[in-house]
XYZ file of C-alpha atoms in Angstrom:
269
model
C 21.406 26.574 -7.751
C 19.548 23.980 -5.655
C 21.336 22.463 -2.725
C 22.462 18.879 -3.116
C 19.952 16.334 -1.879
C 21.074 13.792 0.679
C 21.880 10.378 -0.734
C 19.420 7.555 -0.144
C 20.433 5.680 3.010
C 21.186 1.972 2.772
C 20.347 -0.238 5.738
C 21.938 -3.544 6.670
C 18.528 -5.178 7.149
C 16.288 -5.584 4.064
C 13.032 -3.686 3.682
C 9.853 -4.490 1.749
C 8.006 -2.081 -0.535
C 4.369 -2.949 0.169
C 2.648 -0.552 -2.233
C 3.723 0.993 -5.528
C 2.539 1.191 -9.119
C 5.415 0.022 -11.302
C 3.387 0.375 -14.499
C 2.896 4.099 -13.783
C 6.620 4.899 -13.522
C 7.864 6.968 -16.470
C 11.167 8.640 -15.576
C 13.497 5.686 -16.101
C 13.421 2.140 -17.479
C 11.804 -0.403 -15.168
C 15.008 -2.439 -15.046
C 16.896 0.600 -13.743
C 14.266 1.285 -11.084
C 14.386 -2.304 -9.867
C 18.180 -2.372 -9.881
C 18.410 0.853 -7.880
C 15.823 -0.509 -5.441
C 17.925 -3.608 -4.975
C 20.970 -1.431 -4.303
C 19.241 0.119 -1.275
C 18.381 -3.355 0.047
C 14.726 -3.549 -0.939
C 14.082 -7.270 -0.835
C 10.544 -7.427 -2.229
C 8.278 -5.068 -4.167
C 4.478 -5.306 -4.379
C 2.966 -3.519 -7.386
C -0.722 -2.702 -7.090
C -3.635 -3.142 -9.491
C -6.247 -0.388 -9.749
C -8.340 -0.847 -12.902
C -9.558 -3.411 -15.435
C -6.917 -2.018 -17.799
C -3.967 -2.914 -15.596
C -4.961 -6.213 -13.969
C -3.044 -8.155 -16.613
C -0.180 -5.642 -16.624
C 0.330 -6.144 -12.891
C 0.339 -9.913 -13.324
C 2.954 -9.546 -16.054
C 5.074 -7.217 -13.905
C 4.940 -9.717 -11.048
C 6.832 -12.089 -13.314
C 9.597 -9.545 -14.021
C 11.707 -10.686 -11.065
C 11.301 -13.422 -8.493
C 11.093 -10.677 -5.829
C 8.328 -8.629 -7.516
C 4.740 -9.442 -6.561
C 1.316 -8.030 -7.402
C -2.299 -7.619 -6.363
C -5.623 -7.812 -8.186
C -8.418 -5.342 -7.555
C -10.324 -2.257 -8.697
C -9.746 1.172 -7.109
C -12.831 3.138 -6.017
C -12.130 5.725 -8.741
C -12.780 2.920 -11.231
C -15.810 1.411 -9.482
C -18.151 2.128 -12.383
C -15.982 -0.034 -14.668
C -16.516 -3.077 -12.421
C -18.439 -5.871 -14.148
C -19.069 -9.554 -13.619
C -16.349 -10.213 -16.185
C -13.846 -8.044 -14.255
C -14.812 -9.817 -11.041
C -14.241 -13.145 -12.753
C -10.750 -12.071 -13.780
C -9.878 -10.996 -10.243
C -11.263 -14.237 -8.814
C -9.393 -16.337 -11.350
C -6.037 -14.779 -10.482
C -6.411 -13.883 -6.791
C -4.620 -17.061 -5.771
C -1.858 -16.942 -8.407
C 1.549 -17.657 -6.939
C 2.815 -14.090 -7.440
C -0.443 -12.371 -6.402
C -0.399 -11.611 -2.682
C -3.559 -9.571 -2.019
C -6.889 -8.236 -3.278
C -6.551 -4.525 -3.886
C -6.439 -1.635 -4.224
C -10.088 -1.445 -3.177
C -12.161 0.829 -0.988
C -13.952 4.174 -0.942
C -12.940 7.652 -2.083
C -15.414 10.437 -1.284
C -12.795 13.175 -1.782
C -12.602 12.994 -5.577
C -15.985 11.262 -6.033
C -14.930 9.904 -9.415
C -17.531 7.136 -9.117
C -21.038 7.016 -7.700
C -20.822 6.416 -3.947
C -23.375 3.628 -3.862
C -21.467 1.885 -6.658
C -18.220 2.324 -4.740
C -19.759 0.643 -1.696
C -21.137 -2.258 -3.729
C -17.817 -2.853 -5.505
C -15.937 -2.615 -2.198
C -18.180 -5.296 -0.689
C -17.900 -7.572 -3.717
C -14.116 -7.435 -3.640
C -13.945 -7.989 0.107
C -15.933 -11.153 -0.557
C -13.324 -12.232 -3.120
C -10.668 -11.820 -0.427
C -12.726 -13.940 1.957
C -13.265 -16.647 -0.641
C -9.631 -16.718 -1.781
C -8.080 -16.332 1.683
C -6.106 -13.266 0.629
C -5.365 -10.087 2.599
C -6.763 -6.775 1.378
C -5.167 -3.470 0.374
C -7.665 -0.715 1.200
C -7.912 2.864 -0.033
C -10.094 5.115 2.145
C -10.358 8.865 1.708
C -12.977 11.110 3.331
C -15.053 7.966 3.926
C -14.080 6.899 7.428
C -17.525 5.976 8.766
C -18.622 4.087 5.666
C -15.312 2.203 5.576
C -15.820 1.133 9.183
C -19.435 0.127 8.533
C -18.493 -2.092 5.586
C -15.490 -3.655 7.323
C -17.735 -4.521 10.268
C -19.819 -6.655 7.905
C -16.710 -8.754 7.183
C -15.203 -8.973 10.668
C -15.926 -12.683 10.979
C -15.366 -13.840 7.407
C -12.234 -11.874 6.408
C -9.516 -13.891 8.100
C -6.334 -12.337 6.700
C -7.182 -8.619 7.192
C -4.461 -6.578 5.437
C -3.654 -2.863 5.316
C -5.324 0.497 5.012
C -2.694 2.011 2.808
C -1.469 5.617 2.578
C -3.306 6.311 5.790
C -4.578 9.896 5.976
C -7.876 9.272 7.756
C -8.864 10.223 11.279
C -8.157 8.519 14.615
C -11.585 6.837 14.643
C -10.886 4.695 11.582
C -7.303 4.164 12.745
C -8.364 2.851 16.151
C -11.071 0.623 14.707
C -8.629 -0.856 12.197
C -5.909 -1.388 14.785
C -8.338 -3.026 17.216
C -9.426 -5.380 14.432
C -5.878 -6.421 13.573
C -5.339 -4.338 10.429
C -2.041 -2.693 9.532
C -1.741 0.945 8.561
C 0.497 1.850 5.614
C 2.591 5.021 5.704
C 4.575 6.665 2.918
C 6.216 9.944 1.950
C 3.287 11.936 3.337
C 4.837 11.395 6.768
C 7.738 13.627 5.676
C 5.557 16.526 4.449
C 5.600 19.706 6.563
C 1.822 20.014 6.749
C 1.081 16.356 7.538
C 1.072 16.525 11.334
C -2.324 14.786 11.302
C -0.701 11.766 9.662
C 2.240 11.831 12.072
C -0.287 11.840 14.940
C -1.672 8.554 13.575
C 1.872 7.158 13.280
C 2.364 7.961 16.979
C -0.787 6.080 18.005
C -0.060 3.053 15.793
C 1.906 0.191 17.391
C 5.089 -0.476 15.450
C 3.833 -4.062 15.123
C 1.025 -2.775 12.837
C 2.926 -0.383 10.550
C 3.810 -1.149 6.932
C 6.203 0.909 4.805
C 5.241 1.947 1.279
C 5.957 4.618 -1.304
C 2.771 4.630 -3.432
C 5.189 5.457 -6.268
C 5.050 7.325 -8.565
C 3.079 9.550 -6.176
C 3.927 11.187 -2.818
C 7.702 11.380 -3.136
C 9.265 11.862 0.301
C 11.397 14.779 1.415
C 14.155 15.476 0.323
C 13.174 14.355 -3.221
C 9.779 16.030 -3.525
C 9.270 17.233 -7.065
C 10.818 14.120 -8.552
C 8.851 11.043 -9.581
C 8.596 8.699 -6.616
C 10.088 5.190 -6.807
C 10.518 2.219 -4.457
C 14.161 3.114 -3.832
C 13.068 6.175 -1.821
C 11.498 3.916 0.811
C 14.422 4.295 3.294
C 13.387 7.923 3.876
C 9.959 6.728 5.042
C 11.571 4.295 7.480
C 13.729 7.074 8.895
C 10.731 9.354 9.432
C 8.704 6.631 11.141
C 11.603 6.023 13.546
C 11.885 9.755 14.238
C 8.159 10.271 14.815
C 7.815 7.234 17.065
C 11.129 7.946 18.836
C 12.308 4.395 18.202
C 15.688 3.053 17.089
C 15.826 2.953 13.303
C 16.945 -0.681 13.359
C 13.857 -1.640 15.380
C 11.558 0.064 12.880
C 13.232 -1.599 9.911
C 13.216 -5.085 11.411
C 9.673 -4.887 12.796
C 8.071 -3.458 9.651
C 9.873 -6.111 7.606
C 8.319 -8.853 9.712
C 4.939 -7.101 9.612
C 5.125 -7.234 5.811
C 6.038 -10.920 5.803
C 3.221 -11.735 8.222
C 0.673 -9.873 6.125
C 1.606 -10.824 2.573
C 4.059 -13.728 2.812
C 2.972 -15.794 5.849
C 4.590 -18.948 4.492
C 7.989 -17.230 4.885
């Protein structure tokens, strides 16, 4: 018989889920997931687009509640599906009221599901959309640190809003470059995994003023709920781990990351 898992903590101060995939959740009805997230004081949820097939789905989900928002972009795994028509759709909707960023875009040389040259081209084209639409960017980078830096350098002057390198698992070189350039780093349940000391090392070097909290649900469920489908309502466990790793008061982490999220995605608030 498995030991009882600790209940999800509820904080007095609200928190913001900056990266999840609501359309990928299968274990419970969406309404239940959102209600349970609200019960643990999650104030806003950002659901992320990844492919031509779910651009419209994300826009529809962003209308589900006044506190659910979305992005528009094509993940590097899907780079070979990127066309002028897809780009037109992203451009058309990048400035919609409930769309807060261009993403999830970037490079993934770990799985290599798309040609690397195509990945780089599609990354550049979508960074240009962010420049043109004055939107921040949600970046995916895996085993592609140097190429990510090289491409971001091309946009240092034109990309005003920056954004986040999400689910950060890269090395200190990319981390330091991004931090120096005013990017945030996004951390999720990986920070709670036993073998993720490399990620916790990056948490330690990242100023709390540049950390965003995320789940990447339905993936990367934090301890103590590993094995279950991840969901935004597990986000409090990520906040706790960040506070522990950085040796900061939990309240400081919650308040600061909340304001980091507002600054990045909701500057008008």
